[in-house]
GROMACS .gro file of C-alpha atoms in nm:
model
  355
    1MET     CA    1  -3.849   0.604  -5.165
    2CYS     CA    2  -3.927   0.916  -4.964
    3VAL     CA    3  -3.718   1.225  -4.891
    4ARG     CA    4  -3.796   1.538  -4.694
    5CYS     CA    5  -3.953   1.818  -4.897
    6CYS     CA    6  -3.971   2.193  -4.839
    7ASP     CA    7  -4.310   2.321  -4.728
    8SER     CA    8  -4.322   2.574  -5.011
    9HIS     CA    9  -4.302   2.296  -5.270
   10ILE     CA   10  -4.603   2.103  -5.144
   11MET     CA   11  -4.850   2.321  -5.335
   12TYR     CA   12  -4.702   2.197  -5.663
   13LEU     CA   13  -4.751   1.828  -5.578
   14SER     CA   14  -5.066   1.620  -5.599
   15PRO     CA   15  -5.177   1.449  -5.274
   16ASP     CA   16  -5.060   1.108  -5.393
   17ARG     CA   17  -4.704   1.237  -5.442
   18TYR     CA   18  -4.630   1.325  -5.082
   19CYS     CA   19  -4.709   1.215  -4.730
   20MET     CA   20  -4.700   1.376  -4.388
   21GLU     CA   21  -4.513   1.259  -4.086
   22TYR     CA   22  -4.536   1.395  -3.734
   23LYS     CA   23  -4.219   1.427  -3.531
   24ARG     CA   24  -4.205   1.524  -3.168
   25SER     CA   25  -3.904   1.707  -3.026
   26ASN     CA   26  -3.867   1.927  -2.716
   27ASN     CA   27  -4.233   1.874  -2.629
   28GLU     CA   28  -4.329   2.015  -2.968
   29THR     CA   29  -4.492   1.833  -3.254
   30LYS     CA   30  -4.378   1.919  -3.604
   31THR     CA   31  -4.530   1.818  -3.933
   32VAL     CA   32  -4.277   1.700  -4.190
   33PHE     CA   33  -4.368   1.661  -4.556
   34LEU     CA   34  -4.204   1.374  -4.741
   35TYR     CA   35  -4.183   1.358  -5.120
   36CYS     CA   36  -4.223   1.005  -5.253
   37TYR     CA   37  -4.071   0.880  -5.576
   38GLN     CA   38  -3.969   0.556  -5.738
   39GLU     CA   39  -3.595   0.494  -5.725
   40LEU     CA   40  -3.453   0.454  -6.074
   41PRO     CA   41  -3.190   0.187  -6.144
   42ASN     CA   42  -2.830   0.299  -6.154
   43VAL     CA   43  -2.740   0.350  -6.519
   44ALA     CA   44  -2.377   0.259  -6.455
   45MET     CA   45  -2.479  -0.069  -6.293
   46THR     CA   46  -2.697  -0.166  -6.589
   47VAL     CA   47  -2.480  -0.045  -6.877
   48GLY     CA   48  -2.142  -0.118  -6.716
   49PRO     CA   49  -2.158  -0.500  -6.729
   50LYS     CA   50  -2.256  -0.504  -7.096
   51LEU     CA   51  -1.984  -0.258  -7.193
   52TYR     CA   52  -1.729  -0.452  -6.990
   53ILE     CA   53  -1.788  -0.776  -7.180
   54ILE     CA   54  -1.806  -0.597  -7.517
   55PHE     CA   55  -1.478  -0.416  -7.449
   56LEU     CA   56  -1.315  -0.742  -7.339
   57PHE     CA   57  -1.409  -0.902  -7.672
   58ILE     CA   58  -1.279  -0.600  -7.866
   59SER     CA   59  -0.953  -0.593  -7.670
   60THR     CA   60  -0.900  -0.965  -7.724
   61ALA     CA   61  -0.937  -0.917  -8.099
   62CYS     CA   62  -0.701  -0.617  -8.085
   63PHE     CA   63  -0.432  -0.814  -7.901
   64PHE     CA   64  -0.445  -1.101  -8.150
   65SER     CA   65  -0.451  -0.856  -8.443
   66SER     CA   66  -0.146  -0.673  -8.307
   67ALA     CA   67   0.044  -1.000  -8.271
   68LEU     CA   68  -0.051  -1.106  -8.625
   69ILE     CA   69   0.051  -0.773  -8.781
   70TYR     CA   70   0.391  -0.775  -8.610
   71TYR     CA   71   0.441  -1.138  -8.713
   72LEU     CA   72   0.373  -1.046  -9.077
   73ILE     CA   73   0.617  -0.755  -9.052
   74LEU     CA   74   0.881  -0.989  -8.908
   75SER     CA   75   0.825  -1.251  -9.178
   76ALA     CA   76   0.865  -0.988  -9.452
   77ASP     CA   77   1.179  -0.830  -9.304
   78ASP     CA   78   1.502  -0.929  -9.477
   79ASP     CA   79   1.731  -0.867  -9.179
   80LYS     CA   80   1.623  -1.131  -8.927
   81LYS     CA   81   1.910  -1.051  -8.690
   82ALA     CA   82   1.853  -0.677  -8.655
   83PRO     CA   83   1.826  -0.572  -8.289
   84ARG     CA   84   1.477  -0.432  -8.343
   85GLU     CA   85   1.355  -0.771  -8.462
   86VAL     CA   86   1.408  -0.918  -8.115
   87HIS     CA   87   1.201  -0.635  -7.968
   88LYS     CA   88   0.920  -0.702  -8.215
   89LYS     CA   89   0.926  -1.070  -8.122
   90CYS     CA   90   0.892  -0.970  -7.756
   91PHE     CA   91   0.586  -0.766  -7.848
   92VAL     CA   92   0.438  -1.061  -8.038
   93GLY     CA   93   0.483  -1.275  -7.726
   94TYR     CA   94   0.325  -1.008  -7.507
   95SER     CA   95   0.026  -0.947  -7.737
   96LEU     CA   96  -0.040  -1.317  -7.790
   97SER     CA   97  -0.028  -1.399  -7.419
   98MET     CA   98  -0.247  -1.098  -7.332
   99GLY     CA   99  -0.499  -1.206  -7.594
  100LEU     CA  100  -0.516  -1.550  -7.434
  101THR     CA  101  -0.540  -1.391  -7.088
  102PHE     CA  102  -0.835  -1.176  -7.192
  103LEU     CA  103  -1.000  -1.472  -7.365
  104ASN     CA  104  -0.984  -1.669  -7.039
  105LEU     CA  105  -1.106  -1.362  -6.852
  106ILE     CA  106  -1.418  -1.353  -7.072
  107VAL     CA  107  -1.486  -1.721  -7.010
  108LEU     CA  108  -1.444  -1.684  -6.634
  109GLN     CA  109  -1.717  -1.417  -6.625
  110LYS     CA  110  -1.974  -1.664  -6.758
  111VAL     CA  111  -1.891  -2.029  -6.681
  112ASN     CA  112  -1.930  -2.230  -6.361
  113TYR     CA  113  -1.761  -2.555  -6.463
  114GLU     CA  114  -1.398  -2.666  -6.504
  115CYS     CA  115  -1.315  -2.376  -6.274
  116SER     CA  116  -0.980  -2.513  -6.158
  117PHE     CA  117  -0.866  -2.567  -6.517
  118MET     CA  118  -0.986  -2.227  -6.638
  119GLY     CA  119  -0.836  -2.058  -6.333
  120SER     CA  120  -0.502  -2.228  -6.399
  121LEU     CA  121  -0.506  -2.108  -6.760
  122PHE     CA  122  -0.574  -1.750  -6.656
  123PHE     CA  123  -0.312  -1.775  -6.380
  124VAL     CA  124  -0.043  -1.896  -6.624
  125PHE     CA  125  -0.125  -1.668  -6.919
  126ALA     CA  126  -0.143  -1.360  -6.697
  127LEU     CA  127   0.200  -1.437  -6.551
  128ILE     CA  128   0.339  -1.505  -6.900
  129SER     CA  129   0.208  -1.165  -7.013
  130PHE     CA  130   0.385  -0.983  -6.733
  131VAL     CA  131   0.708  -1.173  -6.796
  132TRP     CA  132   0.694  -1.062  -7.161
  133LEU     CA  133   0.620  -0.704  -7.048
  134ALA     CA  134   0.932  -0.706  -6.830
  135CYS     CA  135   1.134  -0.855  -7.118
  136LEU     CA  136   0.995  -0.588  -7.353
  137CYS     CA  137   1.116  -0.309  -7.124
  138LEU     CA  138   1.451  -0.480  -7.062
  139ASP     CA  139   1.510  -0.533  -7.432
  140LEU     CA  140   1.438  -0.166  -7.503
  141ALA     CA  141   1.704  -0.065  -7.250
  142ILE     CA  142   1.949  -0.299  -7.426
  143LEU     CA  143   1.842  -0.160  -7.763
  144VAL     CA  144   1.904   0.201  -7.658
  145ARG     CA  145   2.232   0.120  -7.486
  146ASN     CA  146   2.362  -0.053  -7.801
  147PHE     CA  147   2.203   0.181  -8.053
  148LYS     CA  148   2.512   0.178  -8.277
  149LYS     CA  149   2.484  -0.195  -8.342
  150GLU     CA  150   2.308  -0.279  -8.668
  151THR     CA  151   2.315  -0.656  -8.615
  152GLY     CA  152   2.216  -0.861  -8.315
  153SER     CA  153   2.167  -1.216  -8.199
  154ASN     CA  154   1.857  -1.430  -8.161
  155ARG     CA  155   1.992  -1.571  -7.835
  156LEU     CA  156   1.811  -1.301  -7.640
  157ILE     CA  157   1.467  -1.404  -7.767
  158TYR     CA  158   1.542  -1.763  -7.668
  159LEU     CA  159   1.636  -1.641  -7.321
  160TYR     CA  160   1.318  -1.433  -7.294
  161SER     CA  161   1.108  -1.730  -7.408
  162LEU     CA  162   1.275  -1.945  -7.143
  163PHE     CA  163   1.186  -1.689  -6.875
  164ALA     CA  164   0.825  -1.672  -7.000
  165THR     CA  165   0.798  -2.050  -6.972
  166ILE     CA  166   0.984  -2.129  -6.650
  167ILE     CA  167   0.871  -1.845  -6.419
  168PRO     CA  168   0.490  -1.899  -6.455
  169SER     CA  169   0.535  -2.278  -6.438
  170ILE     CA  170   0.729  -2.258  -6.111
  171ILE     CA  171   0.477  -2.018  -5.954
  172LEU     CA  172   0.182  -2.237  -6.060
  173LEU     CA  173   0.359  -2.546  -5.923
  174ILE     CA  174   0.412  -2.374  -5.587
  175SER     CA  175   0.045  -2.271  -5.580
  176VAL     CA  176  -0.073  -2.625  -5.657
  177LEU     CA  177   0.157  -2.784  -5.398
  178VAL     CA  178   0.061  -2.539  -5.124
  179TYR     CA  179  -0.309  -2.482  -5.198
  180ASP     CA  180  -0.405  -2.779  -5.419
  181GLY     CA  181  -0.494  -2.541  -5.702
  182PRO     CA  182  -0.421  -2.203  -5.858
  183ALA     CA  183  -0.420  -1.906  -5.620
  184MET     CA  184  -0.668  -1.734  -5.847
  185PRO     CA  185  -0.796  -1.401  -5.703
  186ASN     CA  186  -1.175  -1.377  -5.718
  187THR     CA  187  -1.151  -1.004  -5.783
  188PHE     CA  188  -1.082  -1.073  -6.151
  189ILE     CA  189  -1.433  -1.219  -6.168
  190LYS     CA  190  -1.649  -0.911  -6.149
  191GLY     CA  191  -1.949  -0.892  -5.920
  192TYR     CA  192  -2.187  -0.769  -6.187
  193TRP     CA  193  -2.372  -1.096  -6.237
  194GLU     CA  194  -2.572  -1.287  -5.978
  195GLU     CA  195  -2.574  -1.609  -6.178
  196ASN     CA  196  -2.348  -1.897  -6.083
  197VAL     CA  197  -1.992  -1.837  -6.193
  198CYS     CA  198  -1.659  -1.979  -6.086
  199LYS     CA  199  -1.570  -1.884  -5.731
  200PHE     CA  200  -1.231  -1.985  -5.602
  201GLU     CA  201  -1.138  -2.067  -5.246
  202GLU     CA  202  -0.996  -1.788  -5.038
  203LYS     CA  203  -0.625  -1.849  -5.068
  204SER     CA  204  -0.318  -1.636  -5.033
  205ASP     CA  205  -0.339  -1.409  -5.337
  206LEU     CA  206   0.018  -1.304  -5.265
  207ILE     CA  207   0.142  -1.603  -5.468
  208PHE     CA  208  -0.020  -1.438  -5.770
  209PHE     CA  209   0.031  -1.069  -5.695
  210VAL     CA  210   0.387  -1.066  -5.557
  211PRO     CA  211   0.555  -1.211  -5.873
  212ILE     CA  212   0.351  -0.974  -6.090
  213PHE     CA  213   0.455  -0.671  -5.887
  214VAL     CA  214   0.817  -0.787  -5.904
  215LEU     CA  215   0.787  -0.808  -6.284
  216LEU     CA  216   0.620  -0.466  -6.297
  217PHE     CA  217   0.900  -0.326  -6.082
  218VAL     CA  218   1.157  -0.472  -6.323
  219GLY     CA  219   0.972  -0.311  -6.614
  220PHE     CA  220   0.950   0.021  -6.430
  221CYS     CA  221   1.323   0.018  -6.347
  222CYS     CA  222   1.407  -0.060  -6.710
  223VAL     CA  223   1.190   0.230  -6.829
  224VAL     CA  224   1.357   0.468  -6.582
  225TYR     CA  225   1.702   0.344  -6.687
  226THR     CA  226   1.610   0.391  -7.054
  227ILE     CA  227   1.498   0.749  -6.982
  228HIS     CA  228   1.836   0.809  -6.817
  229LEU     CA  229   2.016   0.667  -7.122
  230THR     CA  230   1.821   0.879  -7.370
  231ARG     CA  231   1.893   1.199  -7.178
  232LYS     CA  232   2.259   1.106  -7.149
  233PHE     CA  233   2.290   1.021  -7.519
  234ASN     CA  234   2.107   1.340  -7.619
  235LYS     CA  235   2.398   1.531  -7.464
  236ASN     CA  236   2.688   1.302  -7.558
  237TYR     CA  237   2.575   1.212  -7.911
  238GLU     CA  238   2.404   1.533  -8.012
  239ASN     CA  239   2.574   1.534  -8.354
  240ASP     CA  240   2.604   1.158  -8.396
  241TYR     CA  241   2.430   1.044  -8.715
  242ASP     CA  242   2.319   0.706  -8.576
  243TRP     CA  243   2.164   0.858  -8.265
  244VAL     CA  244   1.994   1.145  -8.448
  245ARG     CA  245   1.849   0.895  -8.696
  246LYS     CA  246   1.714   0.656  -8.431
  247LYS     CA  247   1.626   0.869  -8.130
  248GLN     CA  248   1.272   0.964  -8.237
  249TYR     CA  249   1.172   0.603  -8.294
  250LEU     CA  250   1.341   0.491  -7.970
  251ARG     CA  251   1.160   0.766  -7.779
  252HIS     CA  252   0.830   0.646  -7.921
  253MET     CA  253   0.909   0.291  -7.810
  254LEU     CA  254   0.999   0.420  -7.464
  255ASN     CA  255   0.669   0.606  -7.430
  256SER     CA  256   0.478   0.299  -7.550
  257ASN     CA  257   0.646   0.065  -7.302
  258GLY     CA  258   0.600   0.315  -7.021
  259PHE     CA  259   0.229   0.333  -7.100
  260LEU     CA  260   0.200  -0.047  -7.082
  261VAL     CA  261   0.367  -0.051  -6.740
  262ILE     CA  262   0.133   0.220  -6.608
  263ILE     CA  263  -0.192   0.069  -6.736
  264SER     CA  264  -0.088  -0.280  -6.624
  265THR     CA  265  -0.014  -0.146  -6.276
  266ILE     CA  266  -0.360   0.014  -6.261
  267TRP     CA  267  -0.514  -0.317  -6.368
  268ILE     CA  268  -0.341  -0.515  -6.094
  269LEU     CA  269  -0.406  -0.254  -5.825
  270ASN     CA  270  -0.774  -0.259  -5.922
  271ALA     CA  271  -0.775  -0.637  -5.881
  272MET     CA  272  -0.597  -0.618  -5.545
  273LEU     CA  273  -0.836  -0.355  -5.407
  274GLY     CA  274  -1.147  -0.510  -5.560
  275ASN     CA  275  -1.283  -0.613  -5.220
  276VAL     CA  276  -1.223  -0.266  -5.076
  277ILE     CA  277  -1.347  -0.032  -5.351
  278ALA     CA  278  -1.724   0.003  -5.383
  279LEU     CA  279  -1.861  -0.162  -5.696
  280ALA     CA  280  -1.996   0.163  -5.843
  281ASN     CA  281  -1.655   0.329  -5.800
  282GLN     CA  282  -1.479   0.029  -5.950
  283ILE     CA  283  -1.664   0.039  -6.283
  284PRO     CA  284  -1.447   0.315  -6.444
  285PHE     CA  285  -1.134   0.115  -6.363
  286ASP     CA  286  -1.296  -0.198  -6.507
  287MET     CA  287  -1.370  -0.012  -6.829
  288LEU     CA  288  -1.009   0.106  -6.846
  289GLU     CA  289  -0.890  -0.250  -6.787
  290SER     CA  290  -1.114  -0.394  -7.057
  291LEU     CA  291  -0.982  -0.146  -7.317
  292GLN     CA  292  -0.615  -0.240  -7.281
  293GLY     CA  293  -0.612  -0.421  -7.614
  294VAL     CA  294  -0.753  -0.118  -7.795
  295PHE     CA  295  -0.487   0.107  -7.644
  296THR     CA  296  -0.216  -0.142  -7.740
  297LEU     CA  297  -0.336  -0.159  -8.101
  298PHE     CA  298  -0.345   0.220  -8.137
  299ILE     CA  299  -0.006   0.279  -7.976
  300PHE     CA  300   0.197  -0.010  -8.119
  301VAL     CA  301   0.032  -0.073  -8.457
  302LEU     CA  302  -0.139   0.245  -8.573
  303ASN     CA  303   0.157   0.476  -8.508
  304LYS     CA  304   0.332   0.636  -8.805
  305TYR     CA  305   0.636   0.406  -8.784
  306THR     CA  306   0.446   0.078  -8.788
  307ARG     CA  307   0.195   0.202  -9.046
  308LYS     CA  308   0.479   0.257  -9.293
  309LYS     CA  309   0.607  -0.095  -9.232
  310VAL     CA  310   0.260  -0.243  -9.277
  311ILE     CA  311   0.211  -0.055  -9.605
  312ARG     CA  312   0.556  -0.160  -9.725
  313THR     CA  313   0.492  -0.521  -9.622
  314CYS     CA  314   0.159  -0.530  -9.806
  315GLY     CA  315   0.322  -0.373 -10.114
  316ASP     CA  316   0.606  -0.626 -10.109
  317ARG     CA  317   0.358  -0.911 -10.082
  318GLU     CA  318   0.156  -0.780 -10.377
  319ARG     CA  319   0.470  -0.742 -10.586
  320SER     CA  320   0.588  -1.085 -10.481
  321THR     CA  321   0.255  -1.239 -10.580
  322SER     CA  322   0.263  -1.058 -10.915
  323GLU     CA  323   0.619  -1.175 -10.982
  324GLN     CA  324   0.526  -1.533 -10.894
  325ASN     CA  325   0.231  -1.518 -11.134
  326ASP     CA  326   0.456  -1.385 -11.412
  327GLU     CA  327   0.713  -1.658 -11.348
  328GLN     CA  328   0.441  -1.923 -11.350
  329GLN     CA  329   0.305  -1.787 -11.679
  330GLU     CA  330   0.652  -1.799 -11.837
  331LEU     CA  331   0.697  -2.155 -11.715
  332ASN     CA  332   0.362  -2.256 -11.863
  333ASP     CA  333   0.462  -2.096 -12.194
  334VAL     CA  334   0.787  -2.292 -12.200
  335ARG     CA  335   0.605  -2.617 -12.127
  336ARG     CA  336   0.350  -2.545 -12.398
  337ASP     CA  337   0.626  -2.475 -12.649
  338HIS     CA  338   0.797  -2.798 -12.553
  339GLN     CA  339   0.477  -2.994 -12.606
  340ASN     CA  340   0.430  -2.835 -12.955
  341PRO     CA  341   0.779  -2.852 -13.107
  342ILE     CA  342   0.652  -2.819 -13.465
  343GLY     CA  343   0.369  -2.582 -13.386
  344TRP     CA  344   0.339  -2.207 -13.380
  345ARG     CA  345   0.178  -1.943 -13.162
  346ASP     CA  346   0.118  -1.580 -13.260
  347ALA     CA  347   0.134  -1.271 -13.040
  348ASN     CA  348  -0.230  -1.314 -12.939
  349GLY     CA  349  -0.163  -1.661 -12.799
  350ILE     CA  350  -0.338  -1.847 -13.086
  351GLU     CA  351  -0.164  -2.178 -13.148
  352GLY     CA  352  -0.147  -2.405 -13.452
  353ARG     CA  353   0.057  -2.676 -13.618
  354PHE     CA  354   0.244  -2.681 -13.944
  355ASP     CA  355   0.099  -2.914 -14.204
   0.00000   0.00000   0.00000
């Protein structure tokens, strides 16, 4: 590649590093010196694809790990009907569905077979994830509004699960009936690789994007409403013991849910504008998208509130295992005594029989 060079710089270059070109303008001939160099590959275009896949794998593991940790916390909690338990179950549903979404996203970057099936899986799991995100934000608003209640009902989680099942199924059914397949946007399949990958027919992506933006709008409205409630309660319940005790944790949950709504919106906007934004400019957004699982793990699992619960859960499990071992040892001792009715055993566990 050649670029124009200043005349004063020519003396520092060897003859094989530059060339001369004659240009004629206004009946005058000018000599232009061109500096020649080999164009180096774009570092972002070579490193970006590798980092993208690596980050997708890490985020997938983080999503599944977050779901598992919250499931263990739920299984160790004595109060199964506490209002916060429903919120944790919503997060398990969100993390699990996002893990499956990212797993399908990894596969779609590499395979070129069973495209309709893989596209349908991504289509459904992505919609399920955004339904759970909306439910997560809605449940937080309910949790803040009813902060004085110490007991709740599991009916809400059944309702959320019903939404997460019915809404994606209906949208997929509409897509199949109208377009004979999932309206899978090709922008989720990045243009880094030239090898054969799944390419979907150009269909109306609105069937995919419109429901997701509706769900994001629901989540955004719930977050705004929750902010309004917290400010209102800070004034009205300034000296209320229940509110003072819970408001810090509720504020943390509000910030966490708000972050999920923001980063999910960036992800979807990046997918919508994928055909408009230049590939080099799109790479930073792709990196941000691929790190969603890492952000989720840090915010929802590694915070000070959840860390305490994890430590307490692990401690309870260790104590429970120790108690079970002690009970089993006592039971074995009783059985051994029963089998040796005329025998004896000293303090060291040495047994014998009377003659």
